Short mmCIF file of N, CA and C in Angstrom, two decimals:
data_model
loop_
_atom_site.label_atom_id
_atom_site.label_comp_id
_atom_site.label_asym_id
_atom_site.label_seq_id
_atom_site.Cartn_x
_atom_site.Cartn_y
_atom_site.Cartn_z
N MET A 1 81.85 -70.56 120.42
CA MET A 1 81.31 -71.22 121.39
C MET A 1 81.88 -72.71 121.40
N GLN A 2 82.16 -73.40 122.56
CA GLN A 2 82.63 -74.74 122.49
C GLN A 2 81.77 -75.68 122.57
N VAL A 3 82.13 -76.90 122.39
CA VAL A 3 81.12 -78.01 122.53
C VAL A 3 80.83 -78.24 124.03
N ARG A 4 81.61 -77.95 124.96
CA ARG A 4 81.39 -78.02 126.39
C ARG A 4 80.15 -77.24 126.85
N ASP A 5 80.08 -76.08 125.99
CA ASP A 5 79.05 -75.01 126.58
C ASP A 5 77.59 -75.57 126.14
N ILE A 6 77.41 -76.61 125.22
CA ILE A 6 76.11 -77.07 124.82
C ILE A 6 75.93 -78.60 125.01
N MET A 7 77.00 -79.27 125.22
CA MET A 7 76.91 -80.88 125.36
C MET A 7 76.04 -81.23 126.61
N ASN A 8 75.49 -82.39 126.57
CA ASN A 8 74.81 -83.00 127.68
C ASN A 8 75.66 -83.80 128.46
N GLN A 9 76.01 -83.43 129.65
CA GLN A 9 76.80 -84.22 130.41
C GLN A 9 76.40 -85.33 131.22
N ASN A 10 75.03 -85.80 131.15
CA ASN A 10 74.59 -86.64 131.72
C ASN A 10 74.32 -87.89 130.71
N VAL A 11 75.46 -88.61 130.64
CA VAL A 11 75.68 -89.52 129.61
C VAL A 11 75.19 -90.93 130.07
N VAL A 12 74.46 -91.66 129.59
CA VAL A 12 74.04 -92.98 129.67
C VAL A 12 74.96 -93.82 128.84
N SER A 13 75.88 -94.73 129.04
CA SER A 13 76.52 -95.57 128.35
C SER A 13 76.20 -97.11 128.35
N ILE A 14 76.76 -97.91 127.74
CA ILE A 14 76.52 -99.36 127.82
C ILE A 14 77.77 -100.03 127.50
N GLU A 15 78.15 -101.21 128.04
CA GLU A 15 79.05 -101.98 127.66
C GLU A 15 78.99 -102.85 126.43
N PRO A 16 79.86 -103.24 125.61
CA PRO A 16 79.70 -104.06 124.48
C PRO A 16 79.23 -105.47 124.78
N GLY A 17 79.38 -106.04 126.05
CA GLY A 17 78.91 -107.32 126.33
C GLY A 17 77.48 -107.31 126.67
N GLU A 18 76.77 -106.26 126.98
CA GLU A 18 75.36 -106.15 127.31
C GLU A 18 74.43 -106.39 126.04
N SER A 19 73.26 -106.75 126.43
CA SER A 19 72.34 -107.31 125.27
C SER A 19 71.64 -106.05 124.59
N ALA A 20 71.21 -106.32 123.39
CA ALA A 20 70.61 -105.23 122.56
C ALA A 20 69.28 -105.02 123.20
N ALA A 21 68.67 -105.88 123.92
CA ALA A 21 67.43 -105.50 124.63
C ALA A 21 67.72 -104.54 125.76
N LEU A 22 68.67 -104.63 126.41
CA LEU A 22 69.03 -103.73 127.37
C LEU A 22 69.30 -102.28 126.77
N ALA A 23 70.04 -102.34 125.82
CA ALA A 23 70.30 -101.20 124.98
C ALA A 23 69.06 -100.37 124.79
N ALA A 24 68.01 -101.20 124.11
CA ALA A 24 66.87 -100.63 123.79
C ALA A 24 66.00 -100.12 124.95
N ARG A 25 66.05 -100.80 126.06
CA ARG A 25 65.40 -100.36 127.24
C ARG A 25 66.00 -99.01 127.68
N LEU A 26 67.33 -98.82 127.70
CA LEU A 26 68.06 -97.58 128.08
C LEU A 26 67.73 -96.52 127.15
N LEU A 27 67.77 -96.74 125.90
CA LEU A 27 67.14 -95.71 125.04
C LEU A 27 65.98 -95.31 125.46
N ALA A 28 65.00 -96.12 125.56
CA ALA A 28 63.65 -95.70 125.81
C ALA A 28 63.52 -95.01 127.17
N ARG A 29 64.03 -95.64 128.24
CA ARG A 29 63.95 -95.04 129.66
C ARG A 29 64.59 -93.64 129.75
N HIS A 30 65.70 -93.30 128.96
CA HIS A 30 66.42 -92.07 129.09
C HIS A 30 66.06 -91.13 127.93
N ASN A 31 64.89 -91.71 126.95
CA ASN A 31 64.57 -90.83 126.00
C ASN A 31 65.66 -90.16 125.05
N VAL A 32 66.70 -91.05 124.66
CA VAL A 32 67.81 -90.68 123.79
C VAL A 32 67.80 -91.56 122.47
N GLY A 33 68.55 -91.20 121.60
CA GLY A 33 68.66 -91.91 120.26
C GLY A 33 69.70 -92.73 120.27
N ALA A 34 70.74 -92.79 120.95
CA ALA A 34 72.01 -93.30 120.79
C ALA A 34 72.64 -93.27 122.18
N LEU A 35 73.53 -94.58 122.44
CA LEU A 35 74.28 -94.56 123.65
C LEU A 35 75.70 -94.97 123.10
N PRO A 36 76.61 -94.20 123.94
CA PRO A 36 78.00 -94.52 123.52
C PRO A 36 78.27 -95.92 124.34
N VAL A 37 79.08 -96.63 123.57
CA VAL A 37 79.35 -97.98 123.92
C VAL A 37 80.88 -97.97 124.43
N CYS A 38 80.94 -98.30 125.64
CA CYS A 38 82.31 -97.97 126.42
C CYS A 38 82.77 -99.24 127.23
N SER A 39 84.08 -99.18 127.37
CA SER A 39 84.64 -100.26 128.11
C SER A 39 84.34 -100.12 129.69
N SER A 40 84.61 -101.09 130.49
CA SER A 40 84.36 -100.84 131.92
C SER A 40 85.12 -99.52 132.36
N LYS A 41 86.22 -99.17 131.78
CA LYS A 41 86.92 -97.93 132.26
C LYS A 41 86.39 -96.79 131.42
N GLY A 42 85.39 -96.81 130.76
CA GLY A 42 84.68 -95.50 130.02
C GLY A 42 85.43 -95.08 128.82
N VAL A 43 86.15 -95.92 128.21
CA VAL A 43 86.88 -95.73 127.02
C VAL A 43 85.82 -96.03 125.79
N LEU A 44 85.65 -95.09 124.87
CA LEU A 44 84.63 -95.20 123.60
C LEU A 44 85.21 -96.32 122.96
N GLN A 45 84.20 -97.28 122.62
CA GLN A 45 84.52 -98.37 121.62
C GLN A 45 83.55 -98.31 120.50
N GLY A 46 82.53 -97.62 120.59
CA GLY A 46 81.44 -97.69 119.40
C GLY A 46 80.30 -96.88 119.95
N ILE A 47 79.32 -96.86 119.09
CA ILE A 47 77.97 -96.04 119.39
C ILE A 47 76.93 -97.12 119.16
N ILE A 48 75.69 -97.18 119.75
CA ILE A 48 74.49 -97.89 119.32
C ILE A 48 73.36 -96.96 119.26
N SER A 49 72.57 -96.99 118.15
CA SER A 49 71.37 -96.13 118.26
C SER A 49 70.14 -96.98 118.06
N ASP A 50 69.07 -96.33 118.09
CA ASP A 50 67.75 -97.05 118.01
C ASP A 50 67.79 -97.58 116.49
N ARG A 51 68.22 -97.01 115.64
CA ARG A 51 68.30 -97.45 114.24
C ARG A 51 69.21 -98.77 114.14
N ASP A 52 70.27 -98.81 114.84
CA ASP A 52 71.10 -99.99 114.64
C ASP A 52 70.46 -101.25 115.35
N ILE A 53 69.66 -101.01 116.23
CA ILE A 53 68.82 -102.17 116.90
C ILE A 53 67.76 -102.59 115.90
N ILE A 54 67.08 -101.74 115.35
CA ILE A 54 66.01 -102.04 114.41
C ILE A 54 66.64 -102.85 113.20
N LEU A 55 67.59 -102.30 112.55
CA LEU A 55 68.06 -102.64 111.46
C LEU A 55 69.02 -103.99 111.68
N ARG A 56 69.85 -104.07 112.40
CA ARG A 56 70.84 -104.95 112.61
C ARG A 56 70.30 -106.28 113.63
N CYS A 57 69.26 -106.06 114.19
CA CYS A 57 68.64 -106.96 115.24
C CYS A 57 67.29 -107.32 114.97
N VAL A 58 66.49 -106.48 115.01
CA VAL A 58 64.92 -106.56 114.67
C VAL A 58 64.69 -107.09 113.33
N ALA A 59 65.18 -106.29 112.53
CA ALA A 59 64.86 -106.62 110.78
C ALA A 59 65.52 -107.80 110.51
N ALA A 60 66.71 -108.19 111.32
CA ALA A 60 67.48 -109.38 110.84
C ALA A 60 66.91 -110.61 111.59
N GLU A 61 65.93 -110.36 112.36
CA GLU A 61 65.19 -111.48 113.14
C GLU A 61 66.20 -112.08 114.18
N GLU A 62 66.96 -111.32 114.65
CA GLU A 62 67.92 -111.69 115.95
C GLU A 62 67.24 -111.65 117.19
N ASP A 63 67.59 -112.35 118.10
CA ASP A 63 66.90 -112.19 119.53
C ASP A 63 67.69 -111.07 120.20
N PRO A 64 66.81 -110.12 120.52
CA PRO A 64 67.54 -108.84 121.23
C PRO A 64 68.07 -109.19 122.54
N GLY A 65 67.49 -110.23 123.06
CA GLY A 65 68.04 -110.55 124.59
C GLY A 65 69.18 -111.48 124.45
N GLY A 66 69.67 -111.95 123.36
CA GLY A 66 70.82 -112.91 123.11
C GLY A 66 71.79 -112.16 122.27
N LEU A 67 71.57 -111.04 121.48
CA LEU A 67 72.57 -110.49 120.74
C LEU A 67 73.34 -109.31 121.61
N LYS A 68 74.53 -109.34 121.58
CA LYS A 68 75.48 -108.30 122.22
C LYS A 68 75.51 -107.16 121.54
N VAL A 69 75.63 -106.02 122.37
CA VAL A 69 75.67 -104.65 121.73
C VAL A 69 77.00 -104.55 120.92
N GLY A 70 78.02 -105.22 121.35
CA GLY A 70 79.14 -105.26 120.39
C GLY A 70 79.16 -105.89 119.31
N GLU A 71 78.10 -106.72 118.81
CA GLU A 71 77.95 -107.24 117.71
C GLU A 71 77.15 -106.45 116.59
N ILE A 72 76.31 -105.46 117.01
CA ILE A 72 75.70 -104.50 116.30
C ILE A 72 75.98 -103.19 116.36
N MET A 73 77.00 -102.63 117.26
CA MET A 73 77.37 -101.26 117.46
C MET A 73 77.92 -100.69 116.15
N THR A 74 77.92 -99.43 115.95
CA THR A 74 78.75 -98.79 115.01
C THR A 74 80.15 -98.71 115.69
N ARG A 75 81.22 -99.30 114.96
CA ARG A 75 82.55 -99.19 115.63
C ARG A 75 83.20 -98.06 115.09
N TYR A 76 84.18 -97.43 115.94
CA TYR A 76 85.05 -96.26 115.39
C TYR A 76 84.26 -95.09 115.18
N PRO A 77 83.36 -94.60 116.10
CA PRO A 77 82.44 -93.63 115.94
C PRO A 77 83.31 -92.27 115.79
N CYS A 78 82.72 -91.33 115.04
CA CYS A 78 83.22 -89.92 115.08
C CYS A 78 82.93 -89.48 116.67
N ALA A 79 84.02 -88.47 117.08
CA ALA A 79 83.71 -87.88 118.34
C ALA A 79 84.42 -86.43 118.25
N VAL A 80 84.11 -85.63 119.29
CA VAL A 80 84.58 -84.22 119.26
C VAL A 80 85.11 -84.07 120.71
N ALA A 81 85.94 -83.16 120.91
CA ALA A 81 86.38 -82.91 122.24
C ALA A 81 85.68 -81.75 122.90
N PRO A 82 85.60 -81.57 124.19
CA PRO A 82 84.88 -80.50 124.93
C PRO A 82 85.29 -79.14 124.34
N GLU A 83 86.62 -78.92 123.89
CA GLU A 83 87.12 -77.47 123.59
C GLU A 83 87.02 -77.40 122.02
N ASP A 84 86.51 -78.24 121.31
CA ASP A 84 86.14 -77.99 119.94
C ASP A 84 85.09 -77.00 119.91
N ASP A 85 85.35 -76.29 118.62
CA ASP A 85 84.10 -75.30 118.23
C ASP A 85 82.97 -76.08 118.00
N ILE A 86 81.78 -75.50 118.17
CA ILE A 86 80.39 -76.10 117.67
C ILE A 86 80.28 -76.14 116.23
N ARG A 87 80.89 -75.09 115.54
CA ARG A 87 80.77 -75.25 114.19
C ARG A 87 81.56 -76.51 113.49
N GLN A 88 82.55 -76.87 114.30
CA GLN A 88 83.35 -78.05 113.83
C GLN A 88 82.32 -79.34 113.91
N ALA A 89 81.62 -79.32 115.32
CA ALA A 89 80.70 -80.49 115.53
C ALA A 89 79.80 -80.58 114.45
N ALA A 90 79.14 -79.41 114.10
CA ALA A 90 78.10 -79.24 113.02
C ALA A 90 78.48 -79.82 111.51
N GLN A 91 79.72 -79.30 111.40
CA GLN A 91 80.29 -79.70 110.07
C GLN A 91 80.56 -81.24 109.85
N LEU A 92 81.21 -81.87 111.13
CA LEU A 92 81.27 -83.39 111.20
C LEU A 92 80.07 -84.11 111.12
N MET A 93 79.05 -83.62 111.76
CA MET A 93 77.79 -84.31 111.68
C MET A 93 77.13 -84.27 110.16
N SER A 94 77.42 -82.96 109.55
CA SER A 94 76.98 -83.04 108.19
C SER A 94 77.73 -83.85 107.28
N SER A 95 79.06 -83.93 107.44
CA SER A 95 79.96 -84.63 106.50
C SER A 95 79.73 -86.08 106.70
N LYS A 96 79.42 -86.47 107.81
CA LYS A 96 79.47 -87.98 108.34
C LYS A 96 77.93 -88.29 108.32
N GLN A 97 77.05 -87.51 108.01
CA GLN A 97 75.73 -88.00 108.19
C GLN A 97 75.08 -88.49 109.44
N ILE A 98 75.54 -87.81 110.54
CA ILE A 98 75.06 -88.30 111.92
C ILE A 98 74.48 -87.15 112.57
N ARG A 99 73.47 -87.62 113.53
CA ARG A 99 72.89 -86.73 114.38
C ARG A 99 73.38 -86.47 115.83
N ARG A 100 74.41 -87.50 116.26
CA ARG A 100 74.89 -87.31 117.72
C ARG A 100 76.17 -87.57 117.67
N LEU A 101 77.08 -87.00 118.50
CA LEU A 101 78.56 -87.08 118.77
C LEU A 101 78.91 -87.16 120.07
N PRO A 102 79.55 -88.46 120.63
CA PRO A 102 80.08 -88.48 121.60
C PRO A 102 81.23 -87.44 121.85
N VAL A 103 81.45 -86.92 123.20
CA VAL A 103 82.32 -85.88 123.45
C VAL A 103 83.35 -86.61 124.48
N VAL A 104 84.56 -86.54 123.81
CA VAL A 104 85.71 -87.38 124.62
C VAL A 104 86.77 -86.53 125.11
N GLU A 105 87.21 -86.76 126.44
CA GLU A 105 88.30 -85.97 127.10
C GLU A 105 89.22 -87.01 127.62
N ARG A 106 90.46 -86.95 127.50
CA ARG A 106 91.41 -87.81 127.92
C ARG A 106 91.00 -89.22 127.79
N GLY A 107 90.39 -89.60 126.54
CA GLY A 107 90.02 -91.04 126.48
C GLY A 107 88.80 -91.38 127.01
N GLN A 108 88.16 -90.56 127.70
CA GLN A 108 86.80 -91.06 128.52
C GLN A 108 85.59 -90.14 127.86
N VAL A 109 84.60 -90.75 127.78
CA VAL A 109 83.25 -89.99 127.37
C VAL A 109 82.71 -89.24 128.26
N VAL A 110 82.67 -87.90 128.23
CA VAL A 110 82.28 -86.85 129.07
C VAL A 110 81.00 -86.15 128.80
N GLY A 111 80.49 -86.48 127.45
CA GLY A 111 79.24 -85.91 127.04
C GLY A 111 78.77 -86.34 125.86
N MET A 112 77.56 -85.88 125.45
CA MET A 112 77.04 -86.09 124.06
C MET A 112 76.73 -84.80 123.46
N VAL A 113 76.67 -84.60 122.10
CA VAL A 113 76.09 -83.41 121.53
C VAL A 113 75.27 -83.80 120.32
N SER A 114 74.26 -83.29 120.20
CA SER A 114 73.18 -83.71 119.19
C SER A 114 72.90 -82.41 118.26
N LEU A 115 72.28 -82.84 117.16
CA LEU A 115 71.91 -81.63 116.40
C LEU A 115 70.90 -80.67 117.14
N GLY A 116 70.14 -81.32 117.97
CA GLY A 116 69.17 -80.55 118.76
C GLY A 116 69.90 -79.65 119.79
N ASP A 117 70.86 -80.10 120.32
CA ASP A 117 71.74 -79.21 121.24
C ASP A 117 72.31 -78.00 120.34
N LEU A 118 72.70 -78.49 119.12
CA LEU A 118 73.22 -77.08 118.43
C LEU A 118 72.12 -76.23 118.01
N ALA A 119 71.09 -76.85 117.61
CA ALA A 119 69.87 -75.84 117.32
C ALA A 119 69.36 -75.09 118.46
N LYS A 120 69.45 -75.58 119.66
CA LYS A 120 69.04 -74.67 120.92
C LYS A 120 69.95 -73.49 121.19
N CYS A 121 71.11 -73.56 120.93
CA CYS A 121 72.14 -72.69 121.15
C CYS A 121 71.70 -71.39 120.27
N GLY A 122 71.07 -71.62 119.23
CA GLY A 122 70.70 -70.47 118.36
C GLY A 122 71.60 -69.70 117.64
N ARG A 123 72.94 -69.83 117.63
CA ARG A 123 73.78 -68.98 117.20
C ARG A 123 74.39 -69.33 115.80
N TYR A 124 74.18 -70.61 115.47
CA TYR A 124 74.86 -71.08 114.30
C TYR A 124 73.70 -71.85 113.36
N GLU A 125 72.64 -71.25 113.13
CA GLU A 125 71.46 -71.68 112.37
C GLU A 125 71.93 -72.36 111.10
N MET A 126 72.75 -71.74 110.35
CA MET A 126 73.22 -72.12 109.12
C MET A 126 73.97 -73.38 109.17
N GLU A 127 74.75 -73.54 110.06
CA GLU A 127 75.55 -74.92 110.14
C GLU A 127 74.47 -75.96 110.52
N VAL A 128 73.76 -75.67 111.49
CA VAL A 128 72.79 -76.62 111.96
C VAL A 128 71.68 -77.11 110.81
N SER A 129 71.35 -76.11 110.09
CA SER A 129 70.33 -76.36 108.94
C SER A 129 71.04 -77.12 108.06
N ARG A 130 72.28 -76.69 107.60
CA ARG A 130 73.03 -77.50 106.67
C ARG A 130 73.24 -78.99 107.09
N ALA A 131 73.58 -79.25 108.19
CA ALA A 131 73.77 -80.59 108.59
C ALA A 131 72.63 -81.45 108.65
N LEU A 132 71.41 -80.77 109.05
CA LEU A 132 70.23 -81.47 108.95
C LEU A 132 69.76 -81.96 107.61
N LEU A 133 70.01 -80.78 106.59
CA LEU A 133 69.66 -81.05 105.42
C LEU A 133 70.46 -82.09 104.77
N ASP A 134 71.74 -82.17 105.02
CA ASP A 134 72.69 -83.13 104.36
C ASP A 134 72.20 -84.55 104.86
N ILE A 135 71.82 -84.56 106.29
CA ILE A 135 71.42 -86.11 106.76
C ILE A 135 70.14 -86.40 106.30
N SER A 136 69.29 -85.50 106.28
CA SER A 136 67.91 -85.80 105.63
C SER A 136 67.90 -86.18 104.15
N GLU A 137 68.66 -85.58 103.49
CA GLU A 137 68.73 -85.86 102.08
C GLU A 137 69.31 -87.41 101.94
N ASN A 138 70.28 -87.71 102.81
CA ASN A 138 70.93 -89.06 102.72
C ASN A 138 69.83 -90.20 102.85
N ILE A 139 68.98 -89.76 103.96
CA ILE A 139 67.98 -90.79 104.32
C ILE A 139 67.14 -91.09 103.33
N ARG A 140 66.66 -90.09 102.58
CA ARG A 140 65.58 -90.18 101.52
C ARG A 140 66.26 -90.69 100.21
N GLN A 141 67.57 -90.76 100.03
CA GLN A 141 68.05 -91.34 98.90
C GLN A 141 68.09 -92.80 99.07
N PRO A 142 67.80 -93.71 98.01
CA PRO A 142 67.81 -95.16 98.09
C PRO A 142 69.28 -95.63 98.17
#
């Protein structure tokens, strides 16, 4: 099974010059945990998660209205292609300790795939379980 079979194609993205406050509102409005950060032409430049906003903005006592997404995003995010096998996506999530991956085709973000998407497909429980376990163990360790 390929990533294209399970990815979410309704991607909400944000540009690096937008505020962290707008990113937080978009995350809440669309009930997602991360947004790909793209140029005006849709080219992936980073990713910003709810955790990035909490740790790099709120906990750092920065003003979310004045802080730009580009200042707190994770640069050079891992990504997959629509034709990649979903086991490769699960292994990448596990090895890099991440829950969401942008799906990029011809330089453009065309979707997002999450551990939840992998779990819903029901065919690769071991890979999904291993990825979640690896990520969860990393969070618990100081």
